[in-house]
Amino acid sequence: MKSTGITGNCPINFTLETLGNRWALLIVRDIAFYGKRTYGEFLRSEEGITTSMLADRLLVLEKQGMIIKKRSNTDRRKEIYTLDRRGYTLVPLLLELSRWGMYENGLADLNPAWVEQLQTNHDALVQLIYETLDEGGSVFRGERSVVEKLGIQIYSNK
Amino acid sequence: MKSTGITGNCPINFTLETLGNRWALLIVRDIAFYGKRTYGEFLRSEEGITTSMLADRLLVLEKQGMIIKKRSNTDRRKEIYTLDRRGYTLVPLLLELSRWGMYENGLADLNPAWVEQLQTNHDALVQLIYETLDEGGSVFRGERSVVEKLGIQIYSNK
DNA sequence: CCGGATCCGTTTCGATACTG
DNA sequence: CAGTATCGAAACGGATCCGG
């Protein structure tokens, strides 16, 4: 058995230690749900990650097989980040984190359509998201994010 | 709108900031899945939380409505911690964290029955866990944990 | 014993300035 | 645009001490 540097063998703990901190999940969220792809776009997210933390997390996420880094074909100055296999499998977890947050924040000011989907049609929603990600698998600008594809505003975010 | 001290209004970020760090979730896991209830039991979990961190997290979790602290009737020296409403609602999230960890660790050395339940019968599993927690709602020693009730070993843990 | 509180060295994080 | 470098602040871990 290869050493992971992780204490304990509980899968929950494995997941928590692998993800490391909240910034990792927020970066994956930006790619998966908002269609963000560049350093600058991540930096402008409302949570306000710092440049040093972002650079550090991007490196770790790439090493972990969560994301893929590739230089843009249309603009050679830009580095484009897309989901790798492991980041892809985080989608259901992100939905669950979202569901709990909405539930505990109160559902009143949230989009009912999204909440409905999340609670009664969870598996279908995951499938729809995966299909959208598959369609937008290219690294070019212009394809729509999952949020836009669904036609519903998950939560307000610039 | 009341101030939460939390940056950003994305539910995913709300959840991550509310939970704070991995110890919060590991304590809730200990209560929900392993039937642990005392300071000493949490302290002896394989991940090795320190006394200062445990005391701090227990206080925060209690304030957040995740857990309830109550002195034992049978042994007045002991403080008994059980799930409060918000901790209760974390069960699906804990299952999702567990699922991802199992998936990424490889399924080979895991209990197939549990994996099967988790992947194909998610909602029923959540219900079963809730029923078990409801039955074991008393603060007395002796009732079985969810792990024992299910009759399957989720993961090895002393 | 059980359930903490306190102290302190180390690590991590966040803010900002700077560079190719 | 996409990162490094630096430095102070905060969080964390380990050990020890304390009250019932």
PDB file of N, CA, C and O in Angstrom, chain B residues 43-67:
ATOM      1  N   LEU B  43     -11.521  12.081  21.474  1.00  0.00           N
ATOM      2  CA  LEU B  43     -10.069  12.225  21.601  1.00  0.00           C
ATOM      3  C   LEU B  43      -9.340  10.969  21.124  1.00  0.00           C
ATOM      4  O   LEU B  43      -8.237  11.049  20.596  1.00  0.00           O
ATOM      5  N   ARG B  44      -9.971   9.808  21.296  1.00  0.00           N
ATOM      6  CA  ARG B  44      -9.314   8.556  20.936  1.00  0.00           C
ATOM      7  C   ARG B  44      -9.542   8.161  19.475  1.00  0.00           C
ATOM      8  O   ARG B  44      -9.082   7.098  19.046  1.00  0.00           O
ATOM      9  N   SER B  45     -10.219   8.984  18.697  1.00  0.00           N
ATOM     10  CA  SER B  45     -10.392   8.682  17.269  1.00  0.00           C
ATOM     11  C   SER B  45      -9.038   8.654  16.582  1.00  0.00           C
ATOM     12  O   SER B  45      -8.110   9.366  16.978  1.00  0.00           O
ATOM     13  N   GLU B  46      -8.935   7.838  15.548  1.00  0.00           N
ATOM     14  CA  GLU B  46      -7.640   7.565  14.952  1.00  0.00           C
ATOM     15  C   GLU B  46      -6.959   8.791  14.334  1.00  0.00           C
ATOM     16  O   GLU B  46      -5.752   8.786  14.139  1.00  0.00           O
ATOM     17  N   GLU B  47      -7.734   9.819  14.011  1.00  0.00           N
ATOM     18  CA  GLU B  47      -7.127  10.999  13.394  1.00  0.00           C
ATOM     19  C   GLU B  47      -6.309  11.819  14.389  1.00  0.00           C
ATOM     20  O   GLU B  47      -5.509  12.663  13.986  1.00  0.00           O
ATOM     21  N   GLY B  48      -6.551  11.607  15.693  1.00  0.00           N
ATOM     22  CA  GLY B  48      -5.715  12.242  16.704  1.00  0.00           C
ATOM     23  C   GLY B  48      -5.917  13.733  16.887  1.00  0.00           C
ATOM     24  O   GLY B  48      -4.984  14.528  16.791  1.00  0.00           O
ATOM     25  N   ILE B  49      -7.132  14.147  17.186  1.00  0.00           N
ATOM     26  CA  ILE B  49      -7.385  15.556  17.486  1.00  0.00           C
ATOM     27  C   ILE B  49      -6.763  15.898  18.840  1.00  0.00           C
ATOM     28  O   ILE B  49      -6.685  15.053  19.727  1.00  0.00           O
ATOM     29  N   THR B  50      -6.283  17.137  18.982  1.00  0.00           N
ATOM     30  CA  THR B  50      -5.693  17.550  20.259  1.00  0.00           C
ATOM     31  C   THR B  50      -6.781  18.067  21.196  1.00  0.00           C
ATOM     32  O   THR B  50      -7.866  18.445  20.769  1.00  0.00           O
ATOM     33  N   THR B  51      -6.459  18.106  22.483  1.00  0.00           N
ATOM     34  CA  THR B  51      -7.455  18.516  23.481  1.00  0.00           C
ATOM     35  C   THR B  51      -7.931  19.939  23.246  1.00  0.00           C
ATOM     36  O   THR B  51      -9.123  20.228  23.356  1.00  0.00           O
ATOM     37  N   SER B  52      -7.001  20.815  22.909  1.00  0.00           N
ATOM     38  CA  SER B  52      -7.373  22.215  22.714  1.00  0.00           C
ATOM     39  C   SER B  52      -8.282  22.377  21.506  1.00  0.00           C
ATOM     40  O   SER B  52      -9.279  23.109  21.558  1.00  0.00           O
ATOM     41  N   MET B  53      -7.944  21.679  20.422  1.00  0.00           N
ATOM     42  CA  MET B  53      -8.760  21.763  19.211  1.00  0.00           C
ATOM     43  C   MET B  53     -10.137  21.155  19.446  1.00  0.00           C
ATOM     44  O   MET B  53     -11.155  21.705  19.021  1.00  0.00           O
ATOM     45  N   LEU B  54     -10.177  20.036  20.155  1.00  0.00           N
ATOM     46  CA  LEU B  54     -11.453  19.375  20.412  1.00  0.00           C
ATOM     47  C   LEU B  54     -12.370  20.257  21.245  1.00  0.00           C
ATOM     48  O   LEU B  54     -13.545  20.452  20.906  1.00  0.00           O
ATOM     49  N   ALA B  55     -11.815  20.830  22.318  1.00  0.00           N
ATOM     50  CA  ALA B  55     -12.624  21.694  23.185  1.00  0.00           C
ATOM     51  C   ALA B  55     -13.177  22.877  22.401  1.00  0.00           C
ATOM     52  O   ALA B  55     -14.343  23.248  22.525  1.00  0.00           O
ATOM     53  N   ASP B  56     -12.317  23.452  21.570  1.00  0.00           N
ATOM     54  CA  ASP B  56     -12.710  24.602  20.760  1.00  0.00           C
ATOM     55  C   ASP B  56     -13.814  24.249  19.768  1.00  0.00           C
ATOM     56  O   ASP B  56     -14.825  24.945  19.657  1.00  0.00           O
ATOM     57  N   ARG B  57     -13.635  23.146  19.058  1.00  0.00           N
ATOM     58  CA  ARG B  57     -14.627  22.725  18.052  1.00  0.00           C
ATOM     59  C   ARG B  57     -15.965  22.375  18.686  1.00  0.00           C
ATOM     60  O   ARG B  57     -17.026  22.677  18.151  1.00  0.00           O
ATOM     61  N   LEU B  58     -15.915  21.692  19.851  1.00  0.00           N
ATOM     62  CA  LEU B  58     -17.159  21.309  20.526  1.00  0.00           C
ATOM     63  C   LEU B  58     -17.967  22.546  20.898  1.00  0.00           C
ATOM     64  O   LEU B  58     -19.196  22.573  20.737  1.00  0.00           O
ATOM     65  N   LEU B  59     -17.286  23.583  21.373  1.00  0.00           N
ATOM     66  CA  LEU B  59     -17.960  24.829  21.716  1.00  0.00           C
ATOM     67  C   LEU B  59     -18.614  25.462  20.499  1.00  0.00           C
ATOM     68  O   LEU B  59     -19.780  25.862  20.535  1.00  0.00           O
ATOM     69  N   VAL B  60     -17.843  25.556  19.405  1.00  0.00           N
ATOM     70  CA  VAL B  60     -18.364  26.174  18.181  1.00  0.00           C
ATOM     71  C   VAL B  60     -19.545  25.374  17.638  1.00  0.00           C
ATOM     72  O   VAL B  60     -20.575  25.938  17.269  1.00  0.00           O
ATOM     73  N   LEU B  61     -19.388  24.054  17.592  1.00  0.00           N
ATOM     74  CA  LEU B  61     -20.454  23.198  17.064  1.00  0.00           C
ATOM     75  C   LEU B  61     -21.730  23.329  17.889  1.00  0.00           C
ATOM     76  O   LEU B  61     -22.834  23.286  17.346  1.00  0.00           O
ATOM     77  N   GLU B  62     -21.562  23.491  19.194  1.00  0.00           N
ATOM     78  CA  GLU B  62     -22.737  23.649  20.051  1.00  0.00           C
ATOM     79  C   GLU B  62     -23.433  24.978  19.757  1.00  0.00           C
ATOM     80  O   GLU B  62     -24.650  25.038  19.603  1.00  0.00           O
ATOM     81  N   LYS B  63     -22.630  26.040  19.641  1.00  0.00           N
ATOM     82  CA  LYS B  63     -23.183  27.364  19.329  1.00  0.00           C
ATOM     83  C   LYS B  63     -23.893  27.365  17.980  1.00  0.00           C
ATOM     84  O   LYS B  63     -24.873  28.072  17.775  1.00  0.00           O
ATOM     85  N   GLN B  64     -23.365  26.577  17.044  1.00  0.00           N
ATOM     86  CA  GLN B  64     -23.928  26.534  15.687  1.00  0.00           C
ATOM     87  C   GLN B  64     -25.188  25.686  15.589  1.00  0.00           C
ATOM     88  O   GLN B  64     -25.812  25.625  14.539  1.00  0.00           O
ATOM     89  N   GLY B  65     -25.531  25.011  16.677  1.00  0.00           N
ATOM     90  CA  GLY B  65     -26.710  24.138  16.625  1.00  0.00           C
ATOM     91  C   GLY B  65     -26.440  22.817  15.931  1.00  0.00           C
ATOM     92  O   GLY B  65     -27.354  22.177  15.416  1.00  0.00           O
ATOM     93  N   MET B  66     -25.172  22.425  15.901  1.00  0.00           N
ATOM     94  CA  MET B  66     -24.804  21.137  15.294  1.00  0.00           C
ATOM     95  C   MET B  66     -24.918  20.012  16.312  1.00  0.00           C
ATOM     96  O   MET B  66     -25.349  18.906  15.984  1.00  0.00           O
ATOM     97  N   ILE B  67     -24.487  20.274  17.531  1.00  0.00           N
ATOM     98  CA  ILE B  67     -24.508  19.256  18.576  1.00  0.00           C
ATOM     99  C   ILE B  67     -25.110  19.815  19.861  1.00  0.00           C
ATOM    100  O   ILE B  67     -25.227  21.032  20.026  1.00  0.00           O
TER     101      ILE B  67
END
